[in-house]
PDB file of C-alpha atoms in Angstrom:
ATOM      1  CA  MET Z   1       0.000   0.000   0.000  1.00 92.00           C
ATOM      2  CA  GLN Z   2       1.189   3.509  -0.896  1.00 94.00           C
ATOM      3  CA  PHE Z   3       0.098   6.889   0.481  1.00 93.00           C
ATOM      4  CA  ILE Z   4       0.010  10.124  -1.520  1.00 94.00           C
ATOM      5  CA  SER Z   5       1.314  13.165   0.300  1.00 91.00           C
ATOM      6  CA  ILE Z   6       0.477  16.693  -0.784  1.00 89.00           C
ATOM      7  CA  GLY Z   7       3.144  18.727   1.000  1.00 88.00           C
ATOM      8  CA  LYS Z   8       5.033  18.410   4.260  1.00 91.00           C
ATOM      9  CA  LYS Z   9       1.972  18.562   6.519  1.00 89.00           C
ATOM     10  CA  THR Z  10       0.381  15.517   4.878  1.00 91.00           C
ATOM     11  CA  SER Z  11       3.634  13.570   5.029  1.00 92.00           C
ATOM     12  CA  ALA Z  12       4.057  14.406   8.721  1.00 91.00           C
ATOM     13  CA  TYR Z  13       0.461  13.344   9.360  1.00 93.00           C
ATOM     14  CA  TYR Z  14       1.049   9.939   7.772  1.00 95.00           C
ATOM     15  CA  GLN Z  15       4.249   9.460   9.716  1.00 95.00           C
ATOM     16  CA  ARG Z  16       2.440  10.231  12.986  1.00 96.00           C
ATOM     17  CA  TRP Z  17       0.278   7.202  12.132  1.00 96.00           C
ATOM     18  CA  ALA Z  18       3.447   5.099  11.737  1.00 95.00           C
ATOM     19  CA  ILE Z  19       3.387   5.068   7.944  1.00 95.00           C
ATOM     20  CA  SER Z  20       6.922   4.423   6.738  1.00 94.00           C
ATOM     21  CA  PRO Z  21       8.409   7.263   4.635  1.00 94.00           C
ATOM     22  CA  GLU Z  22       9.160   4.678   1.927  1.00 95.00           C
ATOM     23  CA  LYS Z  23       5.404   4.167   1.487  1.00 94.00           C
ATOM     24  CA  ILE Z  24       4.706   7.873   1.040  1.00 93.00           C
ATOM     25  CA  ILE Z  25       4.658   9.239  -2.491  1.00 94.00           C
ATOM     26  CA  GLU Z  26       5.036  12.999  -2.888  1.00 92.00           C
ATOM     27  CA  ALA Z  27       2.568  14.793  -5.138  1.00 89.00           C
ATOM     28  CA  LYS Z  28       1.793  18.449  -5.792  1.00 86.00           C
ATOM     29  CA  TYR Z  29      -1.282  20.633  -6.000  1.00 85.00           C
ATOM     30  CA  CYS Z  30      -0.839  22.401  -9.312  1.00 87.00           C
ATOM     31  CA  ILE Z  31      -2.185  25.369 -11.178  1.00 90.00           C
ATOM     32  CA  ASP Z  32      -1.757  26.530 -14.758  1.00 92.00           C
ATOM     33  CA  THR Z  33       1.173  28.871 -14.164  1.00 93.00           C
ATOM     34  CA  LYS Z  34       1.076  30.117 -17.764  1.00 95.00           C
ATOM     35  CA  PHE Z  35      -2.457  31.413 -17.200  1.00 95.00           C
ATOM     36  CA  PHE Z  36      -1.490  33.281 -14.021  1.00 96.00           C
ATOM     37  CA  TYR Z  37       1.754  34.732 -15.366  1.00 97.00           C
ATOM     38  CA  LEU Z  38       1.910  38.232 -16.820  1.00 97.00           C
ATOM     39  CA  ASN Z  39       5.113  39.693 -18.236  1.00 97.00           C
ATOM     40  CA  ASP Z  40       6.528  42.805 -16.558  1.00 97.00           C
ATOM     41  CA  GLU Z  41       4.760  45.246 -18.870  1.00 98.00           C
ATOM     42  CA  GLU Z  42       1.373  43.514 -18.554  1.00 98.00           C
ATOM     43  CA  ALA Z  43       1.829  43.202 -14.782  1.00 98.00           C
ATOM     44  CA  ALA Z  44       2.591  46.904 -14.344  1.00 98.00           C
ATOM     45  CA  SER Z  45      -0.333  47.953 -16.526  1.00 98.00           C
ATOM     46  CA  THR Z  46      -2.734  45.584 -14.761  1.00 98.00           C
ATOM     47  CA  ARG Z  47      -1.544  46.764 -11.342  1.00 98.00           C
ATOM     48  CA  ALA Z  48      -2.051  50.410 -12.274  1.00 98.00           C
ATOM     49  CA  ASN Z  49      -5.483  49.816 -13.844  1.00 98.00           C
ATOM     50  CA  ILE Z  50      -6.912  47.829 -10.924  1.00 98.00           C
ATOM     51  CA  ARG Z  51      -5.591  50.304  -8.371  1.00 98.00           C
ATOM     52  CA  LYS Z  52      -6.909  53.268 -10.347  1.00 98.00           C
ATOM     53  CA  SER Z  53     -10.348  51.653 -10.674  1.00 98.00           C
ATOM     54  CA  LEU Z  54     -10.534  51.312  -6.871  1.00 98.00           C
ATOM     55  CA  GLY Z  55      -8.975  54.692  -6.054  1.00 98.00           C
ATOM     56  CA  ILE Z  56      -5.865  53.121  -4.520  1.00 98.00           C
ATOM     57  CA  PRO Z  57      -2.726  55.271  -4.765  1.00 97.00           C
ATOM     58  CA  ALA Z  58       0.274  53.709  -6.489  1.00 96.00           C
ATOM     59  CA  ASP Z  59       2.401  53.864  -3.324  1.00 96.00           C
ATOM     60  CA  SER Z  60      -0.118  52.042  -1.120  1.00 97.00           C
ATOM     61  CA  LEU Z  61       0.434  48.622   0.430  1.00 97.00           C
ATOM     62  CA  VAL Z  62      -2.380  46.335  -0.720  1.00 98.00           C
ATOM     63  CA  ILE Z  63      -3.430  43.232   1.201  1.00 98.00           C
ATOM     64  CA  LEU Z  64      -5.540  40.748  -0.756  1.00 98.00           C
ATOM     65  CA  PHE Z  65      -8.016  38.112   0.428  1.00 98.00           C
ATOM     66  CA  VAL Z  66      -9.375  35.624  -2.108  1.00 98.00           C
ATOM     67  CA  GLY Z  67     -11.920  33.106  -0.883  1.00 97.00           C
ATOM     68  CA  ARG Z  68     -15.469  32.032  -0.324  1.00 96.00           C
ATOM     69  CA  LEU Z  69     -17.301  34.014   2.330  1.00 98.00           C
ATOM     70  CA  PHE Z  70     -18.188  31.287   4.818  1.00 97.00           C
ATOM     71  CA  ASP Z  71     -17.101  30.545   8.382  1.00 97.00           C
ATOM     72  CA  ARG Z  72     -14.153  28.215   7.708  1.00 97.00           C
ATOM     73  CA  LYS Z  73     -12.442  30.860   5.557  1.00 97.00           C
ATOM     74  CA  ARG Z  74     -12.772  33.422   8.407  1.00 98.00           C
ATOM     75  CA  PRO Z  75     -13.422  36.448   6.169  1.00 98.00           C
ATOM     76  CA  PHE Z  76     -14.290  38.647   9.152  1.00 98.00           C
ATOM     77  CA  ASP Z  77     -10.681  38.236  10.307  1.00 97.00           C
ATOM     78  CA  VAL Z  78      -9.730  40.153   7.167  1.00 97.00           C
ATOM     79  CA  LEU Z  79     -11.972  43.030   8.245  1.00 97.00           C
ATOM     80  CA  ASN Z  80     -10.564  42.936  11.777  1.00 97.00           C
ATOM     81  CA  VAL Z  81      -6.935  42.912  10.653  1.00 96.00           C
ATOM     82  CA  HIS Z  82      -7.597  45.875   8.395  1.00 97.00           C
ATOM     83  CA  LYS Z  83      -9.297  47.757  11.249  1.00 95.00           C
ATOM     84  CA  ALA Z  84      -6.310  46.997  13.509  1.00 95.00           C
ATOM     85  CA  LEU Z  85      -4.034  48.578  10.898  1.00 94.00           C
ATOM     86  CA  ASP Z  86      -6.323  51.571  10.424  1.00 85.00           C
ATOM     87  CA  ASP Z  87      -3.770  54.104  11.628  1.00 87.00           C
ATOM     88  CA  ILE Z  88      -1.439  53.118   8.766  1.00 90.00           C
ATOM     89  CA  SER Z  89      -3.011  55.190   6.024  1.00 91.00           C
ATOM     90  CA  ILE Z  90      -1.120  53.606   3.134  1.00 96.00           C
ATOM     91  CA  ILE Z  91      -2.753  50.197   3.702  1.00 97.00           C
ATOM     92  CA  HIS Z  92      -5.660  49.140   1.534  1.00 98.00           C
ATOM     93  CA  THR Z  93      -7.333  45.738   1.630  1.00 98.00           C
ATOM     94  CA  ILE Z  94      -9.122  44.062  -1.264  1.00 98.00           C
ATOM     95  CA  ALA Z  95     -11.464  41.137  -0.585  1.00 98.00           C
ATOM     96  CA  ILE Z  96     -12.617  38.920  -3.443  1.00 98.00           C
ATOM     97  CA  GLY Z  97     -15.375  36.398  -2.872  1.00 98.00           C
ATOM     98  CA  ASN Z  98     -19.012  35.635  -2.273  1.00 98.00           C
ATOM     99  CA  GLY Z  99     -20.939  33.181  -0.152  1.00 98.00           C
ATOM    100  CA  VAL Z 100     -23.346  32.799   2.747  1.00 98.00           C
ATOM    101  CA  LEU Z 101     -21.685  35.561   4.799  1.00 98.00           C
ATOM    102  CA  GLU Z 102     -21.633  38.025   1.921  1.00 97.00           C
ATOM    103  CA  GLU Z 103     -24.461  40.309   3.055  1.00 97.00           C
ATOM    104  CA  GLY Z 104     -23.011  40.948   6.523  1.00 97.00           C
ATOM    105  CA  PHE Z 105     -19.468  41.086   5.191  1.00 98.00           C
ATOM    106  CA  GLN Z 106     -20.350  43.679   2.541  1.00 97.00           C
ATOM    107  CA  ARG Z 107     -22.319  45.742   5.054  1.00 97.00           C
ATOM    108  CA  GLN Z 108     -19.358  45.921   7.459  1.00 97.00           C
ATOM    109  CA  ALA Z 109     -16.821  46.449   4.666  1.00 97.00           C
ATOM    110  CA  LYS Z 110     -18.639  49.576   3.456  1.00 96.00           C
ATOM    111  CA  GLU Z 111     -18.020  51.201   6.852  1.00 95.00           C
ATOM    112  CA  ILE Z 112     -14.243  50.701   6.770  1.00 96.00           C
ATOM    113  CA  PRO Z 113     -11.972  53.233   5.048  1.00 96.00           C
ATOM    114  CA  ARG Z 114      -9.633  51.804   2.382  1.00 97.00           C
ATOM    115  CA  PHE Z 115     -11.377  48.402   2.417  1.00 98.00           C
ATOM    116  CA  HIS Z 116     -12.535  47.212  -0.997  1.00 98.00           C
ATOM    117  CA  ALA Z 117     -14.951  44.257  -0.981  1.00 98.00           C
ATOM    118  CA  VAL Z 118     -15.331  43.573  -4.697  1.00 98.00           C
ATOM    119  CA  GLY Z 119     -17.486  40.435  -4.581  1.00 98.00           C
ATOM    120  CA  PHE Z 120     -17.094  37.446  -6.870  1.00 98.00           C
ATOM    121  CA  LYS Z 121     -14.522  37.653  -9.666  1.00 98.00           C
ATOM    122  CA  ASN Z 122     -13.862  35.084 -12.351  1.00 97.00           C
ATOM    123  CA  GLN Z 123     -10.429  33.484 -12.618  1.00 95.00           C
ATOM    124  CA  LYS Z 124      -9.017  36.014 -15.100  1.00 96.00           C
ATOM    125  CA  GLU Z 125     -10.231  38.937 -13.008  1.00 97.00           C
ATOM    126  CA  THR Z 126      -8.835  37.338  -9.858  1.00 98.00           C
ATOM    127  CA  ARG Z 127      -5.481  36.888 -11.580  1.00 98.00           C
ATOM    128  CA  ASP Z 128      -5.398  40.615 -12.281  1.00 98.00           C
ATOM    129  CA  PHE Z 129      -6.077  41.425  -8.628  1.00 98.00           C
ATOM    130  CA  TYR Z 130      -3.025  39.385  -7.593  1.00 98.00           C
ATOM    131  CA  TYR Z 131      -0.917  41.796  -9.631  1.00 98.00           C
ATOM    132  CA  ALA Z 132      -2.584  44.788  -7.956  1.00 98.00           C
ATOM    133  CA  ALA Z 133      -1.699  43.435  -4.493  1.00 98.00           C
ATOM    134  CA  ASP Z 134       1.464  43.315  -2.401  1.00 98.00           C
ATOM    135  CA  LEU Z 135       0.482  40.516  -0.028  1.00 98.00           C
ATOM    136  CA  LEU Z 136      -2.023  37.666   0.088  1.00 98.00           C
ATOM    137  CA  TYR Z 137      -3.702  36.936   3.432  1.00 98.00           C
ATOM    138  CA  VAL Z 138      -5.282  33.504   4.067  1.00 98.00           C
ATOM    139  CA  PRO Z 139      -6.852  33.442   7.564  1.00 98.00           C
ATOM    140  CA  SER Z 140      -8.684  30.123   7.081  1.00 97.00           C
ATOM    141  CA  GLU Z 141      -9.527  27.857   9.988  1.00 97.00           C
ATOM    142  CA  TYR Z 142      -8.041  25.139   7.764  1.00 92.00           C
ATOM    143  CA  GLU Z 143      -7.289  24.495   4.124  1.00 93.00           C
ATOM    144  CA  THR Z 144      -6.469  21.165   2.556  1.00 89.00           C
ATOM    145  CA  TRP Z 145      -3.826  23.105   0.630  1.00 92.00           C
ATOM    146  CA  GLY Z 146      -4.605  26.694  -0.423  1.00 93.00           C
ATOM    147  CA  LEU Z 147      -4.222  27.030  -4.192  1.00 95.00           C
ATOM    148  CA  VAL Z 148      -4.615  30.795  -3.925  1.00 97.00           C
ATOM    149  CA  VAL Z 149      -1.073  30.784  -2.518  1.00 97.00           C
ATOM    150  CA  ASN Z 150       0.227  29.051  -5.656  1.00 96.00           C
ATOM    151  CA  GLU Z 151      -1.595  31.631  -7.769  1.00 97.00           C
ATOM    152  CA  ALA Z 152      -0.227  34.564  -5.754  1.00 97.00           C
ATOM    153  CA  PHE Z 153       3.320  33.236  -5.990  1.00 97.00           C
ATOM    154  CA  VAL Z 154       3.101  33.194  -9.793  1.00 97.00           C
ATOM    155  CA  ALA Z 155       2.203  36.892  -9.584  1.00 97.00           C
ATOM    156  CA  GLY Z 156       5.236  37.438  -7.366  1.00 97.00           C
ATOM    157  CA  ILE Z 157       3.456  38.298  -4.129  1.00 97.00           C
ATOM    158  CA  PRO Z 158       4.110  36.658  -0.757  1.00 98.00           C
ATOM    159  CA  ALA Z 159       1.418  35.148   1.447  1.00 98.00           C
ATOM    160  CA  ILE Z 160       0.582  35.098   5.123  1.00 97.00           C
ATOM    161  CA  VAL Z 161      -1.361  31.940   5.958  1.00 97.00           C
ATOM    162  CA  THR Z 162      -2.576  30.271   9.113  1.00 97.00           C
ATOM    163  CA  ASN Z 163      -0.570  27.272  10.252  1.00 95.00           C
ATOM    164  CA  THR Z 164      -3.627  25.109   9.565  1.00 93.00           C
ATOM    165  CA  CYS Z 165      -3.361  25.608   5.805  1.00 93.00           C
ATOM    166  CA  GLY Z 166      -1.819  22.627   4.051  1.00 90.00           C
ATOM    167  CA  VAL Z 167       0.560  24.906   2.153  1.00 93.00           C
ATOM    168  CA  ALA Z 168       1.914  26.528   5.351  1.00 92.00           C
ATOM    169  CA  ASP Z 169       4.983  24.311   5.796  1.00 89.00           C
ATOM    170  CA  ASP Z 170       5.888  24.288   2.129  1.00 88.00           C
TER     171      ASP Z 170
END
């Protein structure tokens, strides 16, 4: 019998159950990197256009959340982190997503300066928002992996994730 491990956390989990490392096969969660990649000129233009459309100055620090708006993803943590950073006027936060918490999330977001809750975006639109951002924030209670991190890395932005995201140790 063989066990497929997606990342270090899965491998460690198997080993805690006394699965021999020789029986663990490494695999990867993958994305289409060609789709998410923009050359330098396209990236700069996309960044400027998205920021301009939201009224975000070019020298701002932009935090991005991409995820469904339901409890496990902890979208209200994104609002709370932004509020905690309120005295840093160069910080803007963009939240992409919809879901069962959308009504309350949108209502609260409208009350917060420099917080941009833009609702659902398709994959191409989401890709463009990665290029407008400086940092991805994934506050999820848990994630099997967290493919948004892979997508953000293609766009060249770092990510802050909870230690309960599968991608956290990789």
